[in-house]
PDB file of N, CA and C in Angstrom:
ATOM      1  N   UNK I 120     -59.470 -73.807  18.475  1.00  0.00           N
ATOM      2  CA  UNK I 120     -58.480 -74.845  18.659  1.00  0.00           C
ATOM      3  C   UNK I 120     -59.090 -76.169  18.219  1.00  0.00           C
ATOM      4  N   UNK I 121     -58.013 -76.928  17.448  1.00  0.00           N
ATOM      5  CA  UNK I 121     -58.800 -78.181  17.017  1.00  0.00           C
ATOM      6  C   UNK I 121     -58.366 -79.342  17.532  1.00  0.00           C
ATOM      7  N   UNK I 122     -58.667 -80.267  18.298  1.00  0.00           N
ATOM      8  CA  UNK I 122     -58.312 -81.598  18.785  1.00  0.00           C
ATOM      9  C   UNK I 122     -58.716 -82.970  17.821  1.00  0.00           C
ATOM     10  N   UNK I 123     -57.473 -83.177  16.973  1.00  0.00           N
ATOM     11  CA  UNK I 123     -57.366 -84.024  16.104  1.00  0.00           C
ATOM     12  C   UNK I 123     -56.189 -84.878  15.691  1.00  0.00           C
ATOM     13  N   UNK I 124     -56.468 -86.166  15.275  1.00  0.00           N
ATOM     14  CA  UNK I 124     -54.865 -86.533  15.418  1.00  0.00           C
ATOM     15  C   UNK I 124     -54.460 -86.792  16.712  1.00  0.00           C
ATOM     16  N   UNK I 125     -55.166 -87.121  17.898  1.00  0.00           N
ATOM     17  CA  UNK I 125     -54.356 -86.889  19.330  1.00  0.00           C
ATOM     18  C   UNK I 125     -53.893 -85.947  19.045  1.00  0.00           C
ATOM     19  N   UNK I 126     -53.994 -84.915  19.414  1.00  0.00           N
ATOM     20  CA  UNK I 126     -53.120 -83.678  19.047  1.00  0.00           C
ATOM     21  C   UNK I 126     -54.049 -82.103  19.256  1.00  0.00           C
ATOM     22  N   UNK I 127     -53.202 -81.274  19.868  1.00  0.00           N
ATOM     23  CA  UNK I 127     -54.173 -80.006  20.044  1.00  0.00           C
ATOM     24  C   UNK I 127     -53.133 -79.574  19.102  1.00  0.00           C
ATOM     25  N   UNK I 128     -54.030 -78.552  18.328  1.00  0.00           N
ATOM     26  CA  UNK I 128     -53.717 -77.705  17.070  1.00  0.00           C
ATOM     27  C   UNK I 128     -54.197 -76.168  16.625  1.00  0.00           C
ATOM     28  N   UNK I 129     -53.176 -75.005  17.081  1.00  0.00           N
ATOM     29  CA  UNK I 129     -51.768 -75.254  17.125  1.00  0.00           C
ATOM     30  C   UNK I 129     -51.640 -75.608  18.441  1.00  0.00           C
ATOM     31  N   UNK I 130     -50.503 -76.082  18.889  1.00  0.00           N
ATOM     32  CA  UNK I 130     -49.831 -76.405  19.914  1.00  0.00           C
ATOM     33  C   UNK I 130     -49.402 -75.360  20.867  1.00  0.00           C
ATOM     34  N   UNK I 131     -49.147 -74.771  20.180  1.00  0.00           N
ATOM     35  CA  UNK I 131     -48.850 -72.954  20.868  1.00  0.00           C
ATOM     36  C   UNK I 131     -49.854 -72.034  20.379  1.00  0.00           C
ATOM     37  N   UNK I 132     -50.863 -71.355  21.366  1.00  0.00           N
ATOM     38  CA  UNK I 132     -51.704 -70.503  20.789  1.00  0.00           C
ATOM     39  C   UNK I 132     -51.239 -69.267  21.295  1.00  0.00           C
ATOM     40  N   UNK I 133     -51.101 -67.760  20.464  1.00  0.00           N
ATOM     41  CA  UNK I 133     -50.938 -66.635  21.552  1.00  0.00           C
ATOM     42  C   UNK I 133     -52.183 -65.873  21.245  1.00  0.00           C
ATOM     43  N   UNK I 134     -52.824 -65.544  22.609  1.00  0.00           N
ATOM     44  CA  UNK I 134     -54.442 -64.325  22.370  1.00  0.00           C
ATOM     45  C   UNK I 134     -54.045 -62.954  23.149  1.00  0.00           C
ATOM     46  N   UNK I 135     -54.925 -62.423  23.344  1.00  0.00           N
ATOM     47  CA  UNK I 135     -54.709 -61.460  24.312  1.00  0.00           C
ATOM     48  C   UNK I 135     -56.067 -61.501  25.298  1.00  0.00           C
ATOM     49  N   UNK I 136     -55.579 -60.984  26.346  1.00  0.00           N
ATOM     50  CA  UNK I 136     -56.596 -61.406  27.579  1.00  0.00           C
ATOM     51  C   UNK I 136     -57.751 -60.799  27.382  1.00  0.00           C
ATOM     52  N   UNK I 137     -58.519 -61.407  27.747  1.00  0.00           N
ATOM     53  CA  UNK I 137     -60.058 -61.035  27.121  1.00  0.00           C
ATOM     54  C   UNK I 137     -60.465 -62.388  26.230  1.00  0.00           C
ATOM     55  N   UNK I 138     -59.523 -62.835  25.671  1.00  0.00           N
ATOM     56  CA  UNK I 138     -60.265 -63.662  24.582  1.00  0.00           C
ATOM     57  C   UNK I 138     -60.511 -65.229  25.017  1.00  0.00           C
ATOM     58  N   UNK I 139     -61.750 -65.456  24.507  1.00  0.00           N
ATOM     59  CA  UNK I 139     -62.587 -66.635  24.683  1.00  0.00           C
ATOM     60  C   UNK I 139     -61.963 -67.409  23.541  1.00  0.00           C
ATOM     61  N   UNK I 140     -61.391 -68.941  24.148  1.00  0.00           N
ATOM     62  CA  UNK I 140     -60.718 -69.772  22.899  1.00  0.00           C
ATOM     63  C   UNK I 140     -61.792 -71.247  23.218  1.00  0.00           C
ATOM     64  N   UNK I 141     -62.297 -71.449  22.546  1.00  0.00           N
ATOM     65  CA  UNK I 141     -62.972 -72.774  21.838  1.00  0.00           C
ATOM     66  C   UNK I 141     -61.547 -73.952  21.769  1.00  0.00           C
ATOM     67  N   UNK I 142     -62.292 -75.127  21.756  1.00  0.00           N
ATOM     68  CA  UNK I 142     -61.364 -75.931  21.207  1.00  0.00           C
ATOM     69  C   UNK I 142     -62.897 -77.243  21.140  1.00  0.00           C
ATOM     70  N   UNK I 143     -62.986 -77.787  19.684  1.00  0.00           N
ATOM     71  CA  UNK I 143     -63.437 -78.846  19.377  1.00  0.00           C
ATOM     72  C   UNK I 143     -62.623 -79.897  18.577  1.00  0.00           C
ATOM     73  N   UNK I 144     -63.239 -81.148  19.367  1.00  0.00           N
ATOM     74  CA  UNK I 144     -63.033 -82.522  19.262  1.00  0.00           C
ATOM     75  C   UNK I 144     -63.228 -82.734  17.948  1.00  0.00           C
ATOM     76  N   UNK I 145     -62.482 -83.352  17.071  1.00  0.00           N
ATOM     77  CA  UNK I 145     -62.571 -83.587  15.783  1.00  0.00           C
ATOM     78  C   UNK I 145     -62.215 -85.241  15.764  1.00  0.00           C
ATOM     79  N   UNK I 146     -61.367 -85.789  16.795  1.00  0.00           N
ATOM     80  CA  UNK I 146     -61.202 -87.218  16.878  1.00  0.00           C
ATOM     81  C   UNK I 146     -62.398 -87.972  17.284  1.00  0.00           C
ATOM     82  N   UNK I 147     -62.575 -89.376  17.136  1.00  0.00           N
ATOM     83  CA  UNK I 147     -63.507 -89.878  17.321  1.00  0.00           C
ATOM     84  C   UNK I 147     -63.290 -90.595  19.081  1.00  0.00           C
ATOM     85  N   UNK I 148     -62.369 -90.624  19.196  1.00  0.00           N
ATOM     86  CA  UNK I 148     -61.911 -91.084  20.866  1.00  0.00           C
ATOM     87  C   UNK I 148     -62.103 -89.483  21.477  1.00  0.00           C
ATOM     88  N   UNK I 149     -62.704 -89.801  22.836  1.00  0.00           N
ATOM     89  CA  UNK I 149     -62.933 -88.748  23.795  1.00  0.00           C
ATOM     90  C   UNK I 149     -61.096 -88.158  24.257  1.00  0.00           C
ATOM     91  N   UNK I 150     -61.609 -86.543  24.394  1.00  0.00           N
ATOM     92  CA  UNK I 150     -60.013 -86.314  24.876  1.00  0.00           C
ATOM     93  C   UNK I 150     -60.491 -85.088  25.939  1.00  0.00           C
ATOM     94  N   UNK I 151     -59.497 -84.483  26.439  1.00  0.00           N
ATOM     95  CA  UNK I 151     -60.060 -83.553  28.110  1.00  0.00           C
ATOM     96  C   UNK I 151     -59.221 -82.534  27.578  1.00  0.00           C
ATOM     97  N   UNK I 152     -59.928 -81.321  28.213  1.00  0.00           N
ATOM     98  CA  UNK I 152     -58.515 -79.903  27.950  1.00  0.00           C
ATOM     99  C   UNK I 152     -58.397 -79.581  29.346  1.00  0.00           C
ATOM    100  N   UNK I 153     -57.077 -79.879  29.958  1.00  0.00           N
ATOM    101  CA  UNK I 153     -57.011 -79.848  31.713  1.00  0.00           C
ATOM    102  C   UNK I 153     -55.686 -78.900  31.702  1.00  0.00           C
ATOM    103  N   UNK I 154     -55.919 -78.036  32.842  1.00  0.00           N
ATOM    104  CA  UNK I 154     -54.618 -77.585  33.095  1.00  0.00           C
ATOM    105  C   UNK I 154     -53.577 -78.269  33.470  1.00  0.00           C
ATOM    106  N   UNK I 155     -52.265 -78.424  33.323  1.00  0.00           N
ATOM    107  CA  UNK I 155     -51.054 -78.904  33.436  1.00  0.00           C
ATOM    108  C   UNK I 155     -50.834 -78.994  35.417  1.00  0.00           C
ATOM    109  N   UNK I 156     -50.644 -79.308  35.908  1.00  0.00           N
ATOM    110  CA  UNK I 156     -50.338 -79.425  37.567  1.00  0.00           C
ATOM    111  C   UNK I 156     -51.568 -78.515  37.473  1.00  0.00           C
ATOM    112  N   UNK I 157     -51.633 -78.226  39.177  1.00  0.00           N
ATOM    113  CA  UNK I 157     -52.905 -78.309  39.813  1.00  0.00           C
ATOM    114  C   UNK I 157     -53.121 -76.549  40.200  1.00  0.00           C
ATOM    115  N   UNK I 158     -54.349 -76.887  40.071  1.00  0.00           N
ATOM    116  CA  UNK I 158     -54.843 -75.132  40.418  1.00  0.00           C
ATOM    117  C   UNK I 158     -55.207 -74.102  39.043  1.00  0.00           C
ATOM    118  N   UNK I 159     -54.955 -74.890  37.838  1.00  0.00           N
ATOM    119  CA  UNK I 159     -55.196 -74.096  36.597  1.00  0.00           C
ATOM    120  C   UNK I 159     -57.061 -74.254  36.825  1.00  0.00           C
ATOM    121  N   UNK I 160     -56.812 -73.535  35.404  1.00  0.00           N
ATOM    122  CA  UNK I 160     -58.217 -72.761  35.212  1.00  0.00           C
ATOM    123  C   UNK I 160     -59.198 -73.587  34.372  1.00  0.00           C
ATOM    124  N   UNK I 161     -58.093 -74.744  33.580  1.00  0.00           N
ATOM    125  CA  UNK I 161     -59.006 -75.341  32.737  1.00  0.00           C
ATOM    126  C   UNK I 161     -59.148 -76.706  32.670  1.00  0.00           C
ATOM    127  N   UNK I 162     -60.757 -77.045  32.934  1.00  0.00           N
ATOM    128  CA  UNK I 162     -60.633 -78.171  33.644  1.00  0.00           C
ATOM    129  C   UNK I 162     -62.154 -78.854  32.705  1.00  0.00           C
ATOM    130  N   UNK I 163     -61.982 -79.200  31.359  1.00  0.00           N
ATOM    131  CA  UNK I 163     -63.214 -79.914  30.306  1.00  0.00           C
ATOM    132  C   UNK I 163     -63.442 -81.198  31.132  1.00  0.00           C
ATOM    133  N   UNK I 164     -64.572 -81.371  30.922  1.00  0.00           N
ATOM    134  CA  UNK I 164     -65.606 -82.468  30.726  1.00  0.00           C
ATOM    135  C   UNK I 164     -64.500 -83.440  30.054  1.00  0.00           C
ATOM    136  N   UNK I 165     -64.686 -84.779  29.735  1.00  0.00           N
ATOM    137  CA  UNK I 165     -64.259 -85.986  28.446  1.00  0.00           C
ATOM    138  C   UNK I 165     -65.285 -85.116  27.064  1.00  0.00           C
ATOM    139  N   UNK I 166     -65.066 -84.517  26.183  1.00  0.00           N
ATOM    140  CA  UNK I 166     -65.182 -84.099  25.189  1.00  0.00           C
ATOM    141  C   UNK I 166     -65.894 -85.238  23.767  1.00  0.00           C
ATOM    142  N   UNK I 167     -66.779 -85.361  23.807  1.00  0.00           N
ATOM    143  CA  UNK I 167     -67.108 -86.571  22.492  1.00  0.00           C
ATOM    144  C   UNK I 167     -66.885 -85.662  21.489  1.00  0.00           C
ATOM    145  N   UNK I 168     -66.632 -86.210  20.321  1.00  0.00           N
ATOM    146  CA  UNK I 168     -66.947 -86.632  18.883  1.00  0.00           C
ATOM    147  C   UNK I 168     -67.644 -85.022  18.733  1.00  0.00           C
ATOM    148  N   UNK I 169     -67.152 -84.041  18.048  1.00  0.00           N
ATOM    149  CA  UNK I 169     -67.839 -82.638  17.881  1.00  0.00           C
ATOM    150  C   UNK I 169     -68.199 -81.828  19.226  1.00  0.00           C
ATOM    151  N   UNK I 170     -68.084 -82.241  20.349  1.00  0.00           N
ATOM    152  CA  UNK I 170     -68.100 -81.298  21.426  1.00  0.00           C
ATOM    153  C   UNK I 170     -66.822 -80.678  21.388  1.00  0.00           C
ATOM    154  N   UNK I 171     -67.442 -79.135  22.344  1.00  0.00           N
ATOM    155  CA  UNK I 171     -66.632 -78.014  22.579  1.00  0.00           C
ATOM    156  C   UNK I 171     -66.482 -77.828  24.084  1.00  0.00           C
ATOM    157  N   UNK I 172     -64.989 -77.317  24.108  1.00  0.00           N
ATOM    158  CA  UNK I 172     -65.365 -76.227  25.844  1.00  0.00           C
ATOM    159  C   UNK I 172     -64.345 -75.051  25.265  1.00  0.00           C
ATOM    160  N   UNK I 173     -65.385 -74.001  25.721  1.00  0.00           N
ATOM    161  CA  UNK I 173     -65.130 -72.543  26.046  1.00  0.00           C
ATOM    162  C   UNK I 173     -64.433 -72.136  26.884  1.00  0.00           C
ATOM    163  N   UNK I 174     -63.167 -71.591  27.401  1.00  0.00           N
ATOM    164  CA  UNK I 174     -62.215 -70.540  28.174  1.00  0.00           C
ATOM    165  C   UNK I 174     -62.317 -69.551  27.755  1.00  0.00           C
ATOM    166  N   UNK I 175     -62.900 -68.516  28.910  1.00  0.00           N
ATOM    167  CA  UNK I 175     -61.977 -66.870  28.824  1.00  0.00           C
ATOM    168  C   UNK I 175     -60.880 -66.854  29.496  1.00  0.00           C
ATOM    169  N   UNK I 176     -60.163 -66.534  28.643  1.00  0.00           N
ATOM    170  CA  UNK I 176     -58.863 -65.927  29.757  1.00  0.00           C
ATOM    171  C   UNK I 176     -58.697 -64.889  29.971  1.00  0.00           C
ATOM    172  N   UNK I 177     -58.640 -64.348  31.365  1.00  0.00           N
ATOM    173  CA  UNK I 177     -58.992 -63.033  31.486  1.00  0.00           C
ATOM    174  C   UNK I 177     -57.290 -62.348  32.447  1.00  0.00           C
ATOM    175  N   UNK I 178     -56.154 -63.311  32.602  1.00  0.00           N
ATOM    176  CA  UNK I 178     -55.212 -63.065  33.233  1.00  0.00           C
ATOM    177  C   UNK I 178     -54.190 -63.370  32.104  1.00  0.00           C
ATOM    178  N   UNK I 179     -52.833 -62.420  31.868  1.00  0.00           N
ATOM    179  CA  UNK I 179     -52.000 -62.586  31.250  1.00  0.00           C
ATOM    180  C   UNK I 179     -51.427 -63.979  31.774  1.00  0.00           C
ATOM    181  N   UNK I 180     -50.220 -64.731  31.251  1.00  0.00           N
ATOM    182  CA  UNK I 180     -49.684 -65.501  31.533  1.00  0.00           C
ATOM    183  C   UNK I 180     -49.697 -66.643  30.413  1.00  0.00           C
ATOM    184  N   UNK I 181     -48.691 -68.023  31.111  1.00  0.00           N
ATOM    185  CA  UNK I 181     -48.397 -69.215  29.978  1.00  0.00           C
ATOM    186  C   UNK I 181     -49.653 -70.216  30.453  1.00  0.00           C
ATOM    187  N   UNK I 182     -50.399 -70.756  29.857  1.00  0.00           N
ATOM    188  CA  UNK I 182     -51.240 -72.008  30.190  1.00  0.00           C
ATOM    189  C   UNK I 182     -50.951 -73.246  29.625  1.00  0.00           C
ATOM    190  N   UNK I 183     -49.935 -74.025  30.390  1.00  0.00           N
ATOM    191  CA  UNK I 183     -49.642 -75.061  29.704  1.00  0.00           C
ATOM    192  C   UNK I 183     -51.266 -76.380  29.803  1.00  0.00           C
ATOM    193  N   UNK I 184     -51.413 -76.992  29.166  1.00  0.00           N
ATOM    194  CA  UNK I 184     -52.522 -77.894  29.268  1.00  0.00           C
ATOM    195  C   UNK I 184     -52.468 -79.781  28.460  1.00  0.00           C
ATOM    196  N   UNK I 185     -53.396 -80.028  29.239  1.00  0.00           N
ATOM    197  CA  UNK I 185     -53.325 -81.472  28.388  1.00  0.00           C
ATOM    198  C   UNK I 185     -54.703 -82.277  27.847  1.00  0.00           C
ATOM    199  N   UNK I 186     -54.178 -83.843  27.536  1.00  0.00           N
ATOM    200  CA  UNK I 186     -55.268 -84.533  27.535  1.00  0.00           C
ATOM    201  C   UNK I 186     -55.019 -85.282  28.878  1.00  0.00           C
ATOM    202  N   UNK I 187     -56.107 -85.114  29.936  1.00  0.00           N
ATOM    203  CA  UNK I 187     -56.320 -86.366  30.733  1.00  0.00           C
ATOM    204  C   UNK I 187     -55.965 -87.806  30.502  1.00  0.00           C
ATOM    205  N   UNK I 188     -56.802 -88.114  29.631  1.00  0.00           N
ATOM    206  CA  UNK I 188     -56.843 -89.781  29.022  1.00  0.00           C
ATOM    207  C   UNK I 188     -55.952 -89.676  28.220  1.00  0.00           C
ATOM    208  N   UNK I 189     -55.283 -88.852  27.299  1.00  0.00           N
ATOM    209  CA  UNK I 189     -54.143 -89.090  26.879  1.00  0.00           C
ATOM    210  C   UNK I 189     -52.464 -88.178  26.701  1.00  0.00           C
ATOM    211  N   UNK I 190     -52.154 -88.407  27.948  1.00  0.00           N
ATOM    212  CA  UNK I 190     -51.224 -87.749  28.895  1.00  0.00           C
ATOM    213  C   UNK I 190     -50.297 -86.755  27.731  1.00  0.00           C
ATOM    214  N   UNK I 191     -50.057 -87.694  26.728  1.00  0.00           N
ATOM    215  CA  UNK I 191     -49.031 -87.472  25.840  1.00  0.00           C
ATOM    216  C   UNK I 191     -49.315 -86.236  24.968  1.00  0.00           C
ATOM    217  N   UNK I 192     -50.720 -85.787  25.279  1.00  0.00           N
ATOM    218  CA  UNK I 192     -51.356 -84.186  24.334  1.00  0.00           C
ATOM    219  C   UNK I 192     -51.251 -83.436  25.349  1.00  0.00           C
ATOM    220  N   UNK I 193     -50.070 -82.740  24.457  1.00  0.00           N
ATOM    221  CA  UNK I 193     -50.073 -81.092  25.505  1.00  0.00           C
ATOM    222  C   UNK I 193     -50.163 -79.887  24.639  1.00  0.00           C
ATOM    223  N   UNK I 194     -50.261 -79.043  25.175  1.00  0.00           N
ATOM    224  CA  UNK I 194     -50.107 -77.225  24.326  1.00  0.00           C
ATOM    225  C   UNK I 194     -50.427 -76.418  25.664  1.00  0.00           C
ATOM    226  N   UNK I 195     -50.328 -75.093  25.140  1.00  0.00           N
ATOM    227  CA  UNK I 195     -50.126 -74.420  25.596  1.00  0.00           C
ATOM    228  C   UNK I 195     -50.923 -73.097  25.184  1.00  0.00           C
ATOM    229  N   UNK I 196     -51.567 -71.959  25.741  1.00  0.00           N
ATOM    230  CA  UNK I 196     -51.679 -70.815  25.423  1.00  0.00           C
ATOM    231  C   UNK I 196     -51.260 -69.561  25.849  1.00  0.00           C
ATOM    232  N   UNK I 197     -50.522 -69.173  25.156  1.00  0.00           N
ATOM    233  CA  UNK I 197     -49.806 -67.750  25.529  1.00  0.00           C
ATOM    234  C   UNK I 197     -50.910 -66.302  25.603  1.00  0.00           C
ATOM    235  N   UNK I 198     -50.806 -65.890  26.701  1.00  0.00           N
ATOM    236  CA  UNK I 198     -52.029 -65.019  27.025  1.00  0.00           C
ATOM    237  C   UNK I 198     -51.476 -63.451  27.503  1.00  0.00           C
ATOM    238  N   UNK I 199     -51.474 -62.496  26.525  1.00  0.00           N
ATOM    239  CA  UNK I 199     -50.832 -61.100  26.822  1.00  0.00           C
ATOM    240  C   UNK I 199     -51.738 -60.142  26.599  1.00  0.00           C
ATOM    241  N   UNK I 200     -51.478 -58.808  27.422  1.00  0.00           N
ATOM    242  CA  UNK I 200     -51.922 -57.671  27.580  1.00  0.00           C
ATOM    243  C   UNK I 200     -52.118 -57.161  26.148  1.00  0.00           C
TER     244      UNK I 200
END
């Protein structure tokens, strides 16, 4: 997954459970990969300039997510059997 543009890319990812998704910072402003309301699974560091964070997802389901610092970046990953 690439965070560029303000923007996670694609916006809609679909994997299947088991799979470990990356997402690196390609913008030069720090951005967060957080789960959407509370209790999700994914919860990055502020991300600089070429940093990564790693998720397995190991449960089917929708993961909607954002940027912290910039509310207005969202996506999502679609996660099936």
């Amino acid at each position: 997954m690439a965070i560029r543009n303000f923007a996670f890319s694609p916006a809609t990812l679909k994997v299947k459970t088991g799979t470990t998704v990356t997402w690196t910072n390609q913008d030069t402003d720090a951005h967060t990969v957080t789960s959407a309301g509370s209790g999700g699974p994914l919860r990055s560091a502020a991300l600089a300039t070429h940093a990564t964070y790693r998720y397995r997802f190991t449960a089917p389901g929708t993961y909607h997510y954002l940027c912290t610092i910039h509310p207005f970046m969202t996506a999502t990953v679609e996660v099936t059997r």
